[in-house]
Short mmCIF file of C-alpha atoms in Angstrom, two decimals:
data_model
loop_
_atom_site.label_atom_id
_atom_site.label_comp_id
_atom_site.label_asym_id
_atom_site.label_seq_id
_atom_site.Cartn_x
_atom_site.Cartn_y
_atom_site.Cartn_z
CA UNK F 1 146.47 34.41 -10.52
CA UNK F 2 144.92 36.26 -7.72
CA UNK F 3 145.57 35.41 -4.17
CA UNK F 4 142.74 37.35 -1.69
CA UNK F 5 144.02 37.37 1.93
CA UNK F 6 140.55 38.09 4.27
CA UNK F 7 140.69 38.07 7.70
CA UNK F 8 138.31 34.95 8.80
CA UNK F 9 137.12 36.59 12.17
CA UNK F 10 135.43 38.94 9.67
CA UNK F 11 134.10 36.05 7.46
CA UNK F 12 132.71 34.21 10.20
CA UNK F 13 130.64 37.35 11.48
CA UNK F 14 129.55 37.46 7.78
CA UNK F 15 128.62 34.01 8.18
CA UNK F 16 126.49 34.60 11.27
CA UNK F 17 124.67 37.77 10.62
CA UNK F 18 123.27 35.85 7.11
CA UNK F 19 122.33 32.59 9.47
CA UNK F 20 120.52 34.46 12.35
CA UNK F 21 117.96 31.99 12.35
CA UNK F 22 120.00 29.17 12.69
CA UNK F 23 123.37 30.44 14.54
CA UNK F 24 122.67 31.09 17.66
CA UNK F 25 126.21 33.33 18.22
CA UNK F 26 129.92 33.44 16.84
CA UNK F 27 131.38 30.78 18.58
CA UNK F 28 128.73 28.61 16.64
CA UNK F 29 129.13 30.11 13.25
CA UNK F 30 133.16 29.57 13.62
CA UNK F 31 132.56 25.77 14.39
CA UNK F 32 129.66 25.88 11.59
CA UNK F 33 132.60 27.52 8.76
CA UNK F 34 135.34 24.88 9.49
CA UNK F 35 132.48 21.98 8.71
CA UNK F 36 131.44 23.83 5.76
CA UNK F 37 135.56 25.04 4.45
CA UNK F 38 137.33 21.79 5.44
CA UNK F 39 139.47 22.21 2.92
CA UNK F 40 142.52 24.89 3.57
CA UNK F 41 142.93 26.13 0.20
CA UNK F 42 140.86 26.83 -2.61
CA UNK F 43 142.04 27.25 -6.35
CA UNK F 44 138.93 29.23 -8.39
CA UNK F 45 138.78 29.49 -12.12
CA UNK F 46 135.85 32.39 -13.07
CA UNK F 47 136.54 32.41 -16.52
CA UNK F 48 138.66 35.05 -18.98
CA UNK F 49 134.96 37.53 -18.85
CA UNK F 50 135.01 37.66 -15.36
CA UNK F 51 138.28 37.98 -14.22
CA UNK F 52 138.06 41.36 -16.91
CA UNK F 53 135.32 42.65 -15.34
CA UNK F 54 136.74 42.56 -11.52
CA UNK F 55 140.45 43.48 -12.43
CA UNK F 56 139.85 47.18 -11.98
CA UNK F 57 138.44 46.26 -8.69
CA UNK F 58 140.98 44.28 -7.24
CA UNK F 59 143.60 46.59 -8.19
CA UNK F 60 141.77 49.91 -6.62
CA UNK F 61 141.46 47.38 -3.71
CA UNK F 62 144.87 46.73 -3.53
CA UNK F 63 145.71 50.22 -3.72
CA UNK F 64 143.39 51.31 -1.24
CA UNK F 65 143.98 48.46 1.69
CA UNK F 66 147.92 49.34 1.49
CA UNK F 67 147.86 52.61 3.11
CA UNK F 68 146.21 54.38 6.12
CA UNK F 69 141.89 54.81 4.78
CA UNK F 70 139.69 57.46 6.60
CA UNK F 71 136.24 56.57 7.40
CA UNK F 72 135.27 57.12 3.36
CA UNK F 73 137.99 55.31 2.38
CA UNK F 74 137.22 52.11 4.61
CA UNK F 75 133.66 52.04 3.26
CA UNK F 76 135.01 51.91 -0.34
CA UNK F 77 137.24 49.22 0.26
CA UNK F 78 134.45 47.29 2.38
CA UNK F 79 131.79 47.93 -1.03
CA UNK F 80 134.81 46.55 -3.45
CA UNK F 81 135.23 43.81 -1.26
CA UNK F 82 131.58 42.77 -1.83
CA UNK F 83 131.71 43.23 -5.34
CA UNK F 84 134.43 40.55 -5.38
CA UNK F 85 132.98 37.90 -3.23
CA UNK F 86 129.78 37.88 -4.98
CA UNK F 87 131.79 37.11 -8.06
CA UNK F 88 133.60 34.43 -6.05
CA UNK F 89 131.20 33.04 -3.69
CA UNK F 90 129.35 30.79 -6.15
CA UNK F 91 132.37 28.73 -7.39
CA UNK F 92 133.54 27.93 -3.47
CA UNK F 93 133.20 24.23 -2.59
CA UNK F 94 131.71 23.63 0.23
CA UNK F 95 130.76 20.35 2.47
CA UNK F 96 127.24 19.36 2.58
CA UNK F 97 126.63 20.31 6.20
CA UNK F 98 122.74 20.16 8.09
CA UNK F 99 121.78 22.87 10.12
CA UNK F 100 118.62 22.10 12.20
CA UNK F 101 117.17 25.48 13.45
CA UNK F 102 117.29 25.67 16.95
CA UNK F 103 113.93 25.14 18.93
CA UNK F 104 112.30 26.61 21.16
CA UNK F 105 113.59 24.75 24.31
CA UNK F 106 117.22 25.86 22.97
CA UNK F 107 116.66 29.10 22.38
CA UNK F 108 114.91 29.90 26.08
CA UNK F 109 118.00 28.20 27.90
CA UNK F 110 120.84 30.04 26.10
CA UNK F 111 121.90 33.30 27.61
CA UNK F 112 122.65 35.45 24.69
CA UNK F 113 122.00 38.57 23.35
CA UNK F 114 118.23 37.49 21.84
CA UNK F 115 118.12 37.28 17.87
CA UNK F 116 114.95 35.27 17.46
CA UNK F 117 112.08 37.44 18.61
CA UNK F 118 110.03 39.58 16.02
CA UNK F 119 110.42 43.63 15.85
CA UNK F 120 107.83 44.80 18.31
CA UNK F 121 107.75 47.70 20.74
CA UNK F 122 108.70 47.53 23.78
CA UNK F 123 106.24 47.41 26.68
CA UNK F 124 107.16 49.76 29.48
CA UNK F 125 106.66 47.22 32.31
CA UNK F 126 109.48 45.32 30.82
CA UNK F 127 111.75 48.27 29.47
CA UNK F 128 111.70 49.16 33.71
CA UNK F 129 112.43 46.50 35.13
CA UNK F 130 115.54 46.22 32.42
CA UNK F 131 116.69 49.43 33.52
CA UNK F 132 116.43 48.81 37.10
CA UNK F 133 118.58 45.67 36.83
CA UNK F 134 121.46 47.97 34.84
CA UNK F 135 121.15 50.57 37.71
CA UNK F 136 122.50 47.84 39.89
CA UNK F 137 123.23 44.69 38.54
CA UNK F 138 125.32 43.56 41.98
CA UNK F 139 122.36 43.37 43.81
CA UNK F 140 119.84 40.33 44.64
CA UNK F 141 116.74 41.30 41.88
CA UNK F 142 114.85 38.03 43.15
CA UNK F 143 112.04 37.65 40.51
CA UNK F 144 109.14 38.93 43.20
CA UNK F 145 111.27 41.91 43.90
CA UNK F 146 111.25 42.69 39.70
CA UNK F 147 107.48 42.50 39.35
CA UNK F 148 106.74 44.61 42.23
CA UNK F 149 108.54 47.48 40.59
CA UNK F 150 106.53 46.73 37.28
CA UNK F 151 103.17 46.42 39.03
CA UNK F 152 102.90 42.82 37.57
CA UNK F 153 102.22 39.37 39.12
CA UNK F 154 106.04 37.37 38.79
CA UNK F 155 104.32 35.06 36.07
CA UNK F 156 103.33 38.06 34.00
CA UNK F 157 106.24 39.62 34.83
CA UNK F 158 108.14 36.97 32.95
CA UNK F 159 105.63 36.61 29.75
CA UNK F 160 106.25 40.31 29.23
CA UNK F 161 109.96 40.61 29.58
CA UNK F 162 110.52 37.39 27.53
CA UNK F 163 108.27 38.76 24.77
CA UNK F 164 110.49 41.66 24.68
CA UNK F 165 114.18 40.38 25.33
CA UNK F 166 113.92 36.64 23.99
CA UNK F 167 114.61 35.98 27.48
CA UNK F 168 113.71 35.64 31.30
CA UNK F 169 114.51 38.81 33.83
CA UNK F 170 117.07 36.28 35.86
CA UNK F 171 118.46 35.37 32.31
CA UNK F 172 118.91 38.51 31.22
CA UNK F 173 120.49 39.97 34.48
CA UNK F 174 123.34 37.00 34.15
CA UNK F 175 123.63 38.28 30.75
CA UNK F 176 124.52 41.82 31.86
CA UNK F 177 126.85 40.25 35.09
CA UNK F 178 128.80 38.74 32.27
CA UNK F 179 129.11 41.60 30.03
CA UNK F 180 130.45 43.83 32.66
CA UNK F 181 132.97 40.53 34.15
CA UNK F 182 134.15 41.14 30.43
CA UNK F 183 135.01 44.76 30.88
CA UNK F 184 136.37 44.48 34.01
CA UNK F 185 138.79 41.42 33.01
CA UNK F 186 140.10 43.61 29.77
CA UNK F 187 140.25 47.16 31.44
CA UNK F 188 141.57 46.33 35.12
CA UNK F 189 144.34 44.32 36.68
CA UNK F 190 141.07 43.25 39.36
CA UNK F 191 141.54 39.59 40.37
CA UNK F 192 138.95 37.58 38.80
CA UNK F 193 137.59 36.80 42.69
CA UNK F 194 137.14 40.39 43.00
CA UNK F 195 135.01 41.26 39.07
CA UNK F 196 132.84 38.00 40.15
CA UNK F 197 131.96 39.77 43.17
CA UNK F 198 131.35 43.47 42.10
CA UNK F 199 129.09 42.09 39.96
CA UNK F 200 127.21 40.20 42.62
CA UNK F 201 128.30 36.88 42.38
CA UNK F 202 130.29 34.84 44.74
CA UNK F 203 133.18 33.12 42.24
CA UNK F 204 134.16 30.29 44.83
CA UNK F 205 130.19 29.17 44.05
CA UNK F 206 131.09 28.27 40.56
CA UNK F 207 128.06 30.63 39.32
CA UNK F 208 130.45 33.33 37.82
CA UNK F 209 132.39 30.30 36.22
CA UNK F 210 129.45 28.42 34.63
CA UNK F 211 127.38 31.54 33.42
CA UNK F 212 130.87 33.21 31.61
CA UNK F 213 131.87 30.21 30.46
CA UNK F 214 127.87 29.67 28.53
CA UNK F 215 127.86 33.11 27.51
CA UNK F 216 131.77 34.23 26.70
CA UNK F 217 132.45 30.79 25.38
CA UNK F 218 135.53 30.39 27.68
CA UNK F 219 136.54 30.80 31.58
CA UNK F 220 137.18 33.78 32.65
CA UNK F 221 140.81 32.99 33.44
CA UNK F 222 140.95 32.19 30.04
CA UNK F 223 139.50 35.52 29.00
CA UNK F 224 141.64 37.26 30.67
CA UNK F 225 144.94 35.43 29.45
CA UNK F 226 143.90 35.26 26.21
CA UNK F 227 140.90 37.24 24.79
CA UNK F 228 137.53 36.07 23.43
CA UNK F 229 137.76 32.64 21.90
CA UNK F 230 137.12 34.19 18.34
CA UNK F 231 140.93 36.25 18.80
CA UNK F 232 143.79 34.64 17.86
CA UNK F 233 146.32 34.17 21.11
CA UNK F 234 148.45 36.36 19.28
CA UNK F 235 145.87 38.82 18.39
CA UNK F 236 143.78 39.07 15.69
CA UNK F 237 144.44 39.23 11.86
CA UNK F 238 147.85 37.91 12.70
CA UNK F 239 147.03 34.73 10.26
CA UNK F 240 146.69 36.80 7.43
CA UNK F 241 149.63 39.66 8.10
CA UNK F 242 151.77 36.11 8.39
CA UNK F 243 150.44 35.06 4.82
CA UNK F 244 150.99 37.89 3.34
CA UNK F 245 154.88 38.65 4.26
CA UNK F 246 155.00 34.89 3.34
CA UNK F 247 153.40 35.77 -0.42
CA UNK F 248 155.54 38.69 -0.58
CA UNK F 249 158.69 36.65 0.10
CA UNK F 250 158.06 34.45 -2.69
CA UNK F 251 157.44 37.08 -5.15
#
């Protein structure tokens, strides 16, 4: 017997980046894998042939994730990895679980980096008035002010920025407030008060609350205490570095 200890932060973005068109981010695809992997513990028989065929693997795996890799050596490891859970995959149970794809109304009101739009390049009207929104995303970009800049009426404004971000200028400038709320909460000791304001919202108004909350997942007090909602409160991978001491115990 075999035991394979994987990290399930790095399942679950597995999970999501083979789902795009029906996840709409990780927080999702974490509540999508504990309907589909109710149960805690899996026992897999592959068969005498099999388990030949990937024993090589799983001991240069072995070999290789119990030391220090360079950048060549973490690629390996990643490559045998794959080689083992398309062996695997197959005989996993898994709950019969419905996934509607999300329509069109759910897709506009999300703020999230957009995943749903088709390749295309980018029109310059729309690439500017990006760009002038990261030059200064504290300051009041009312949606007249944005089209202006792009020499575009404010409904044409919006058609072209949506057909080349997934969403609307206002949407997308929350989207940037909250990325750079994030940074601030992880690299400074700034009270919360102060990031919501920097970034050009008032955080007594509830507006910095609300928008982290639909983007981040979680408050931003929360963020701050104890990471992104994905991390474990005692950081991440801890699950599995506890399983394994307790596997090596027993042996």
């Amino acid at each position: 017997m075999t035991t394979l200890l994987i990290d399930t932060d790095y399942l679950i973005d597995h999970l999501f980046w083979q789902h795009l068109d029906l996840i709409p981010d990780r927080d999702a695809a974490r509540e999508l894998a504990a309907r589909l992997y109710p149960e805690p513990v899996q026992v897999l028989r592959l068969g005498e042939r099999e388990v030949e065929r990937l024993g090589p693997i799983l001991d240069e795996l072995a070999t290789r994730t119990k030391a220090a890799q360079d950048a060549a050596g973490y690629f390996r490891a990643h490559a045998l990895l794959m080689m083992v859970l398309e062996a695997i995959t197959p005989h996993i149970r898994h709950a019969a679980v419905e996934v509607p794809p999300l329509t069109a109304r759910q897709r506009a009101v999300r703020i999230a980096p957009p995943r749903w739009r088709a390749f295309r390049p980018v029109r310059r009207e729309a690439a500017r008035v990006a760009a002038l929104m990261h030059s200064d995303i504290a300051r009041h970009w009312p949606l007249d002010a944005l089209a202006a800049h792009a020499c575009l009426s404010p409904s044409q404004l919006s058609r072209v920025f949506k057909e080349a971000f997934g969403i609307t200028p206002l949407a997308y400038l929350s989207m940037l407030r909250v990325q750079e709320m994030a940074r601030l909460i992880r690299e400074t000791d700034l009270l919360v008060t102060v990031i919501a304001e920097r970034v050009g919202w008032c955080y007594h108004s509830g507006v910095a609350s609300r928008a982290f909350r639909r983007y981040m997942g979680v408050t931003p007090i929360h963020y701050r205490r104890y990471g992104p909602p994905t991390e474990s409160r005692e950081g991440p991978g801890v699950a599995v570095a506890r399983a394994a001491c307790d596997a090596h115990r027993e042996v």
